[in-house]
PDB file of C-alpha atoms in Angstrom:
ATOM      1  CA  UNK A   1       3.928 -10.486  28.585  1.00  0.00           C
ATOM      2  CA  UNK A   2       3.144  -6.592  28.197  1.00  0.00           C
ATOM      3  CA  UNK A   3      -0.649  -5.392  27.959  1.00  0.00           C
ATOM      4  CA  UNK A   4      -0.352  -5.058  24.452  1.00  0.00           C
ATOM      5  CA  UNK A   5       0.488  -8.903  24.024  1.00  0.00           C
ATOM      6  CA  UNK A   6      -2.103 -10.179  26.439  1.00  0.00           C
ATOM      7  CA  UNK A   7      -4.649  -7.846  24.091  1.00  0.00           C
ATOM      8  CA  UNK A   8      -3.681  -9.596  20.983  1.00  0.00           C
ATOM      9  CA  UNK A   9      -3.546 -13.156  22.970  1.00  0.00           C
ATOM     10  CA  UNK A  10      -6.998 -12.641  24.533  1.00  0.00           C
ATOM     11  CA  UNK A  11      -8.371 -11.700  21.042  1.00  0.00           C
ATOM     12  CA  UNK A  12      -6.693 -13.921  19.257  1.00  0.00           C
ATOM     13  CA  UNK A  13      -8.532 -16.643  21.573  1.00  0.00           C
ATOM     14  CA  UNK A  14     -11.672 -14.974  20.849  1.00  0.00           C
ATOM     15  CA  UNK A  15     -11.019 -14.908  17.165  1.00  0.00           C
ATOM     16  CA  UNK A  16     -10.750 -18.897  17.728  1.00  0.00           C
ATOM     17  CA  UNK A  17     -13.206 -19.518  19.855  1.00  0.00           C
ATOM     18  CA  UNK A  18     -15.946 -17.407  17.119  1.00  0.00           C
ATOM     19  CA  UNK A  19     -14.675 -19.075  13.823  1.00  0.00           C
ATOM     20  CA  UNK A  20     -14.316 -22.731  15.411  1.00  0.00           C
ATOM     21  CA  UNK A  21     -10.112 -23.201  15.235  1.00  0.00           C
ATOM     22  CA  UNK A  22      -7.678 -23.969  17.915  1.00  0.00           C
ATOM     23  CA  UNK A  23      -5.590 -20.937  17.866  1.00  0.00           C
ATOM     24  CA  UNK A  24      -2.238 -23.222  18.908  1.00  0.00           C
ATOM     25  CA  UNK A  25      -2.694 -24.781  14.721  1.00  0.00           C
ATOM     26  CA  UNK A  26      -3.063 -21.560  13.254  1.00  0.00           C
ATOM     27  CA  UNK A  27       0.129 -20.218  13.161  1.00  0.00           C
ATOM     28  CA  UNK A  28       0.240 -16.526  14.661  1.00  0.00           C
ATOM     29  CA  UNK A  29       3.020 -14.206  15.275  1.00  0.00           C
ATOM     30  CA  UNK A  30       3.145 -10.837  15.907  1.00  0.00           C
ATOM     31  CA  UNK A  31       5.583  -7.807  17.015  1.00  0.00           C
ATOM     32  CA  UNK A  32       6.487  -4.357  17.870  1.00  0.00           C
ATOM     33  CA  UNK A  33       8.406  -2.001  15.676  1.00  0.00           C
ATOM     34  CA  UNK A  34       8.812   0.898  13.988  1.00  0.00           C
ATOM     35  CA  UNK A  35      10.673  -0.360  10.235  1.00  0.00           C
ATOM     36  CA  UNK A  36       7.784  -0.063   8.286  1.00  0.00           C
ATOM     37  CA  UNK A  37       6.968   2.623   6.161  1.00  0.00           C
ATOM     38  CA  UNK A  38       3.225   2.725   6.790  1.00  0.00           C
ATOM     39  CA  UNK A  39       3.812   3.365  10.422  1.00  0.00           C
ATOM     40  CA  UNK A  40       5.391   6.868   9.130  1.00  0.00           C
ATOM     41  CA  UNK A  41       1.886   7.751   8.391  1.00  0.00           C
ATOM     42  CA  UNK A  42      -0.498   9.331  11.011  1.00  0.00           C
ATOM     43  CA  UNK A  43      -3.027   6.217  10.025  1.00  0.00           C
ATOM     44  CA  UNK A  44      -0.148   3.950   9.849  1.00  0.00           C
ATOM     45  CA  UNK A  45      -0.524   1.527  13.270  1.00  0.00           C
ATOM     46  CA  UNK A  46      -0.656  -2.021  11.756  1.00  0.00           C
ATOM     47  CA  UNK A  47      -0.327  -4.544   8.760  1.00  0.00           C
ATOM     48  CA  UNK A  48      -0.695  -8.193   8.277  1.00  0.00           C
ATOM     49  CA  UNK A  49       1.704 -10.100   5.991  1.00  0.00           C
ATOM     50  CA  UNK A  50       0.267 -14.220   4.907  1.00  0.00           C
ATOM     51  CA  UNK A  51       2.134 -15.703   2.278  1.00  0.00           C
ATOM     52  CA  UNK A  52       0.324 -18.356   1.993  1.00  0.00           C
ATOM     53  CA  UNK A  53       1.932 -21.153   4.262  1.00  0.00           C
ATOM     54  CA  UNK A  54       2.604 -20.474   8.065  1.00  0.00           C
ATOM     55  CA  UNK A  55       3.174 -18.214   9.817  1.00  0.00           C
ATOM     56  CA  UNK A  56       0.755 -15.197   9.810  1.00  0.00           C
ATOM     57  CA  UNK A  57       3.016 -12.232  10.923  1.00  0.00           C
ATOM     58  CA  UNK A  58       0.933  -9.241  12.464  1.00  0.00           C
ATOM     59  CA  UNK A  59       2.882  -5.978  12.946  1.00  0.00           C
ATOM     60  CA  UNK A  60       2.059  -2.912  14.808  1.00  0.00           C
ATOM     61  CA  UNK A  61       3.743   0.610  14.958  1.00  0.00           C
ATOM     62  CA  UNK A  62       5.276   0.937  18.706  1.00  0.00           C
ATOM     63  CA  UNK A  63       3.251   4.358  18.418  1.00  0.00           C
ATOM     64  CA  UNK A  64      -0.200   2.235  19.321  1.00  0.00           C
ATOM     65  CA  UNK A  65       1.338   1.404  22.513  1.00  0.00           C
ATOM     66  CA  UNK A  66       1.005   5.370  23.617  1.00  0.00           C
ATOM     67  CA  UNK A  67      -2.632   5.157  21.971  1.00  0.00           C
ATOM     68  CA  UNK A  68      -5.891   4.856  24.286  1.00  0.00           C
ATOM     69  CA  UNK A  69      -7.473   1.360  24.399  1.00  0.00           C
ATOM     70  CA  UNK A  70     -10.245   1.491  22.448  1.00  0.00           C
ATOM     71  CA  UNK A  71      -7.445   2.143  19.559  1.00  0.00           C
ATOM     72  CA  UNK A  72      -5.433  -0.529  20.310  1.00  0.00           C
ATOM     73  CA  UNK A  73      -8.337  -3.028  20.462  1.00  0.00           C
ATOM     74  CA  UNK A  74      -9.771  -1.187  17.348  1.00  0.00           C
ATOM     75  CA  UNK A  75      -6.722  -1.699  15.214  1.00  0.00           C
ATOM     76  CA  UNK A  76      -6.187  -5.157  16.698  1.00  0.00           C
ATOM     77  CA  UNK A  77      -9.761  -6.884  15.883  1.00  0.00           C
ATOM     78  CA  UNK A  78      -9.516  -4.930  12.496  1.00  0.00           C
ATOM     79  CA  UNK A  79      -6.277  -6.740  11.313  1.00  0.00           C
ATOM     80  CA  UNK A  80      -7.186 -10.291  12.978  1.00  0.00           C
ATOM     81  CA  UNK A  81     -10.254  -9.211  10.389  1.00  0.00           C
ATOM     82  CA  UNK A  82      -7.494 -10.104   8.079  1.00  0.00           C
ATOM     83  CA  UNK A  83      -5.868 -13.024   9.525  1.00  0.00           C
ATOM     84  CA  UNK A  84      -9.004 -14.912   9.403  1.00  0.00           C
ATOM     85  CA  UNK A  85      -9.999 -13.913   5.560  1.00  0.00           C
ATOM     86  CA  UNK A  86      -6.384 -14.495   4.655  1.00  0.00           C
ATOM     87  CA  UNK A  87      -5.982 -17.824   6.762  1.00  0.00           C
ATOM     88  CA  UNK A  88      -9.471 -19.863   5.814  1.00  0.00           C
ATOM     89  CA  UNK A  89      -9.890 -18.682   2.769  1.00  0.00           C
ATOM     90  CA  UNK A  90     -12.743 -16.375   1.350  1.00  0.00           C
ATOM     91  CA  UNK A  91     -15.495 -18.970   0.726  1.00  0.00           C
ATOM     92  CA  UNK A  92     -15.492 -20.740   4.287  1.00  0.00           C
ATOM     93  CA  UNK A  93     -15.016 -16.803   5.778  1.00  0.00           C
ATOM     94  CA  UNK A  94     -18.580 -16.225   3.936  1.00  0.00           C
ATOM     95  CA  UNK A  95     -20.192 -19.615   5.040  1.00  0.00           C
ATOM     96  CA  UNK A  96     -18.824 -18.948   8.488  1.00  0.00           C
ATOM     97  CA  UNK A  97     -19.945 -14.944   8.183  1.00  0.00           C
ATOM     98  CA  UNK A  98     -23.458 -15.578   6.904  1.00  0.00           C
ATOM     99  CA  UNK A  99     -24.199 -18.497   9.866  1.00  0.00           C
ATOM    100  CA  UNK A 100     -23.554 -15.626  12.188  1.00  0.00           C
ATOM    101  CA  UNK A 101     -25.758 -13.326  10.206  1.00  0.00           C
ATOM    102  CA  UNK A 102     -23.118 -10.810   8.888  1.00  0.00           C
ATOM    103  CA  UNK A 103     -22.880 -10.271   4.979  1.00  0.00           C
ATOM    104  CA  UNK A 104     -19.098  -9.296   4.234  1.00  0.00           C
ATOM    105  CA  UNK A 105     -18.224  -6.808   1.984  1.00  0.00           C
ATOM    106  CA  UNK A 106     -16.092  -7.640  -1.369  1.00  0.00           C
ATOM    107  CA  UNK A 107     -13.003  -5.214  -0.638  1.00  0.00           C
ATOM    108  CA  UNK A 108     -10.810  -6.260   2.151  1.00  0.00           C
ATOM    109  CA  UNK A 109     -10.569  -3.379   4.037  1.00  0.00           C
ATOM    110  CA  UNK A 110     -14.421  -3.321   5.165  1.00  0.00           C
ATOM    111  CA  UNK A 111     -14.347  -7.138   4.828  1.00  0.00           C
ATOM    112  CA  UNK A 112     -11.659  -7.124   7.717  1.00  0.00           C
ATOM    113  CA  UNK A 113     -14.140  -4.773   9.517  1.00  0.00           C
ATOM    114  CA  UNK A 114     -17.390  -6.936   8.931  1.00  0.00           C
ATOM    115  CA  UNK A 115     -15.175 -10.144   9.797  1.00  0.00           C
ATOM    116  CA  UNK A 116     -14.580  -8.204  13.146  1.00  0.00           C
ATOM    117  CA  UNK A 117     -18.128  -7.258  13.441  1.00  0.00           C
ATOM    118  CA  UNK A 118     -19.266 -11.474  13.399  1.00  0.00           C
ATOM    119  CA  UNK A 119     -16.420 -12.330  15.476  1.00  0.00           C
ATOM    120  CA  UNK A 120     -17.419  -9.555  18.471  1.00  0.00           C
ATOM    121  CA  UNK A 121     -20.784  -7.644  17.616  1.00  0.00           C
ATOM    122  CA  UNK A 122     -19.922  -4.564  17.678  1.00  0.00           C
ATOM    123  CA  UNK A 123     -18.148  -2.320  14.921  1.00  0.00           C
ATOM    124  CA  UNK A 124     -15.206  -1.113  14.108  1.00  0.00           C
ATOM    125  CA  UNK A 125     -15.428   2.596  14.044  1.00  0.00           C
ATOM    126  CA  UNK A 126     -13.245   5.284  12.249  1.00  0.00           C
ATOM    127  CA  UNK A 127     -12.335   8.183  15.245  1.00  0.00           C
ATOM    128  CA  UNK A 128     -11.399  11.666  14.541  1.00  0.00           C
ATOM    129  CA  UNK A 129      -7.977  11.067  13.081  1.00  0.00           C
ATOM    130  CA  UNK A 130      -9.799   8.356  10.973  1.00  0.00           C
ATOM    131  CA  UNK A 131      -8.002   5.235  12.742  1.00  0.00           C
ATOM    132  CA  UNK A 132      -9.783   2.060  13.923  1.00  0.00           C
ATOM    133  CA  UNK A 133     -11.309   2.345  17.093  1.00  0.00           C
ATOM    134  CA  UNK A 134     -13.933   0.193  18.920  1.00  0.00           C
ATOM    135  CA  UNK A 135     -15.420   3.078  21.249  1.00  0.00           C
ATOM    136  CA  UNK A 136     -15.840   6.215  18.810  1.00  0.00           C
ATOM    137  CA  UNK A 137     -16.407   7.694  15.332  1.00  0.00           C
ATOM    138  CA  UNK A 138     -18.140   6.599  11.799  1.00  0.00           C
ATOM    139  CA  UNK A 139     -19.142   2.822  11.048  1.00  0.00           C
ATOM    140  CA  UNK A 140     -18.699   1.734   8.308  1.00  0.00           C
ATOM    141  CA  UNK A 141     -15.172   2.741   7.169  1.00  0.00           C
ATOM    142  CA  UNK A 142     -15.211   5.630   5.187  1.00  0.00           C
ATOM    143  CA  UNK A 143     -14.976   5.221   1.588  1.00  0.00           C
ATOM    144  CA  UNK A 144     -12.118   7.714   0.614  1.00  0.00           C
ATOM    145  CA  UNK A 145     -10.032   5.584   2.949  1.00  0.00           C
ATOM    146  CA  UNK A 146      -9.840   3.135   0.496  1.00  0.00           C
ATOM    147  CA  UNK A 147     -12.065  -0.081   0.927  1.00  0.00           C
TER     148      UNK A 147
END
């Protein structure tokens, strides 16, 4: 297992462990690659694809390898953000979000964010090139981002 897997494993862990699952019935995959056209972008580092029956497929640009840490985990808590609001569902996410005294914002890009925040307390910040990060940069996501 490479340090980017064990990243996404020990979140994903933390993920369950925060919203009350067992992370080996939740169906989650993820890979490596560089097919997708977002990751031709300079913000493009990762998507999540749920169809709506198993499995949750997380994919990240092989360019966040080569990124610093505090990227990587950025980028990673950010799209389990998704996972979780795509997964269980918007109502239980709130239920779940409010007992931890977050409100979650109505547009899924800061509602992956605030989803993140509950799960680990801290933000997910925008850095200098305007990607997720976890150590530096402007909370909450800027609005000409797209929210």
């Amino acid at each position: 297992m490479t340090p980017f897997d064990k990243l996404v494993a020990r979140r994903w862990e933390e993920t369950a462990d925060s919203v009350g699952f067992d992370p080996a019935k939740v169906d989650l995959v993820w890979g490596v690659g560089d097919g997708y056209p977002h990751f031709k972008t300079p913000r493009g580092f990762g998507v999540t694809f749920w169809d709506g029956k198993p499995p949750c497929r997380l994919l990240f640009a092989r360019k966040l390898l080569d990124a610093p840490l505090h990227r990587q985990d950025g980028i990673v808590r950010h799209e389990l953000g998704h996972v979780v609001d795509m997964v269980f569902g918007k109502q239980r996410v709130d239920r779940w979000a409010t007992a931890k005294g977050v409100k979650l914002a109505a547009t899924d890009e800061r509602r992956a964010d605030d989803i993140a925040l509950a799960i680990w307390s801290e933000p997910i910040r925008y850095d200098s090139d305007l990607v997720q990060s976890t150590r530096y940069g402007e909370y909450p996501r800027p609005k000409f981002l797209g929210l």
